[in-house]
Amino acid sequence: MVIESAIGAIARDGFCLVEGVLPGGELPEIRRQVVAAQAAHSAQSEAQKQATRARGHRVGARGVGSMRQIINATQAFAPYLADSRILDIVKACFGSWPRISCTDCVINEPGNERGYWHADWPYNGTNASHVVAPYPDVLMHLSTIWMLSDFTQDNGATWILPGSHRQRENPSAGTMIGVDCDRPLPGQMQVEGQAGSVLLYDSRLWHAVAANTSESSRVALLVR
């Protein structure tokens, strides 16, 4: 019933939240290793972002640190990627042999700017490789955000637009008439959750980086 409820929520709303995937006793060390790895990588990361922006792809937002494939720097979180609560949902969507395409981290520092409305690859129109709109009404990719910090309205809990995964396109390419990808939209909400929770969402779902108005960093993993 838990799997059926999760699949139903993803189909209806575009997302679901699974709580308690990462054990509380392990979280401080996992978070420490992720933050340390990203800090060591930050100079190279900024250079990569600038090069990517030059190619027309919007990456992150000012004040947000990131590192692609952080699993190459720390495997502290790796044992939990195969948690049955996550894999059972993934397999119900895709069958018995799902593959992970990325294990990135993202850190919203205090004072970071709000990001733009977009969908993840393969639907982000600013990516060099992407599915051309209008999209078929089928789930082709699932994204997850692993909360290594509590996600609150104050510290930058991710903005989403429930139900937007059913749209035939998204604002990332700037071609949707009447939609400003840099402004709030009616029906938007922030996904709050306790550290250790995992947000799963259809990669078509519109979402945006939220501003962190707290005094602490908000740390997360992005696994697709």
PDB file of N, CA, C and O in Angstrom, residues 35 39 44 67 103 107 114 121 137 160 180 194 208 219:
ATOM      1  N   VAL A  35      29.797  18.115   2.681  1.00  0.00           N
ATOM      2  CA  VAL A  35      30.184  19.531   2.730  1.00  0.00           C
ATOM      3  C   VAL A  35      31.685  19.690   2.483  1.00  0.00           C
ATOM      4  O   VAL A  35      32.114  20.580   1.740  1.00  0.00           O
ATOM      5  N   ALA A  39      33.393  21.651  -0.683  1.00  0.00           N
ATOM      6  CA  ALA A  39      34.273  22.791  -0.419  1.00  0.00           C
ATOM      7  C   ALA A  39      35.608  22.623  -1.142  1.00  0.00           C
ATOM      8  O   ALA A  39      36.146  23.567  -1.723  1.00  0.00           O
ATOM      9  N   GLN A  44      36.907  24.534  -8.827  1.00  0.00           N
ATOM     10  CA  GLN A  44      36.700  23.852 -10.099  1.00  0.00           C
ATOM     11  C   GLN A  44      35.230  23.889 -10.482  1.00  0.00           C
ATOM     12  O   GLN A  44      34.876  24.063 -11.657  1.00  0.00           O
ATOM     13  N   MET A  67      28.373  19.948  -6.535  1.00  0.00           N
ATOM     14  CA  MET A  67      29.444  19.083  -7.022  1.00  0.00           C
ATOM     15  C   MET A  67      28.808  17.906  -7.744  1.00  0.00           C
ATOM     16  O   MET A  67      27.966  17.199  -7.192  1.00  0.00           O
ATOM     17  N   THR A 103      24.804  11.433  -9.119  1.00  0.00           N
ATOM     18  CA  THR A 103      24.808  11.554  -7.664  1.00  0.00           C
ATOM     19  C   THR A 103      25.522  12.861  -7.342  1.00  0.00           C
ATOM     20  O   THR A 103      26.733  12.883  -7.120  1.00  0.00           O
ATOM     21  N   ILE A 107      24.268  22.718  -2.076  1.00  0.00           N
ATOM     22  CA  ILE A 107      24.288  23.354  -0.769  1.00  0.00           C
ATOM     23  C   ILE A 107      23.804  24.793  -0.909  1.00  0.00           C
ATOM     24  O   ILE A 107      24.463  25.627  -1.536  1.00  0.00           O
ATOM     25  N   ARG A 114      17.027  33.029  -5.312  1.00  0.00           N
ATOM     26  CA  ARG A 114      16.050  32.069  -5.817  1.00  0.00           C
ATOM     27  C   ARG A 114      16.388  31.730  -7.268  1.00  0.00           C
ATOM     28  O   ARG A 114      16.813  32.587  -8.035  1.00  0.00           O
ATOM     29  N   TRP A 121      16.823  17.211 -16.564  1.00  0.00           N
ATOM     30  CA  TRP A 121      17.112  16.423 -17.761  1.00  0.00           C
ATOM     31  C   TRP A 121      16.253  15.156 -17.738  1.00  0.00           C
ATOM     32  O   TRP A 121      16.042  14.600 -16.667  1.00  0.00           O
ATOM     33  N   ASP A 137       3.135  12.034 -22.700  1.00  0.00           N
ATOM     34  CA  ASP A 137       2.669  11.889 -21.316  1.00  0.00           C
ATOM     35  C   ASP A 137       3.128  10.546 -20.768  1.00  0.00           C
ATOM     36  O   ASP A 137       2.350   9.609 -20.625  1.00  0.00           O
ATOM     37  N   ILE A 160       8.257  23.758  -5.691  1.00  0.00           N
ATOM     38  CA  ILE A 160       7.709  22.917  -6.750  1.00  0.00           C
ATOM     39  C   ILE A 160       6.340  23.460  -7.148  1.00  0.00           C
ATOM     40  O   ILE A 160       5.719  24.234  -6.404  1.00  0.00           O
ATOM     41  N   ASP A 180       6.730  33.484 -16.779  1.00  0.00           N
ATOM     42  CA  ASP A 180       8.051  34.037 -16.485  1.00  0.00           C
ATOM     43  C   ASP A 180       8.759  33.057 -15.569  1.00  0.00           C
ATOM     44  O   ASP A 180       8.337  32.854 -14.430  1.00  0.00           O
ATOM     45  N   GLN A 194      12.058  16.505   7.238  1.00  0.00           N
ATOM     46  CA  GLN A 194      13.142  16.310   8.188  1.00  0.00           C
ATOM     47  C   GLN A 194      14.361  15.718   7.492  1.00  0.00           C
ATOM     48  O   GLN A 194      14.234  14.979   6.504  1.00  0.00           O
ATOM     49  N   ALA A 208      12.181  24.894  -8.509  1.00  0.00           N
ATOM     50  CA  ALA A 208      13.115  26.015  -8.501  1.00  0.00           C
ATOM     51  C   ALA A 208      13.865  26.056  -7.183  1.00  0.00           C
ATOM     52  O   ALA A 208      13.340  25.653  -6.136  1.00  0.00           O
ATOM     53  N   VAL A 219      21.796  21.447   3.120  1.00  0.00           N
ATOM     54  CA  VAL A 219      22.611  20.483   2.389  1.00  0.00           C
ATOM     55  C   VAL A 219      21.735  19.364   1.841  1.00  0.00           C
ATOM     56  O   VAL A 219      20.872  18.835   2.562  1.00  0.00           O
TER      57      VAL A 219
END
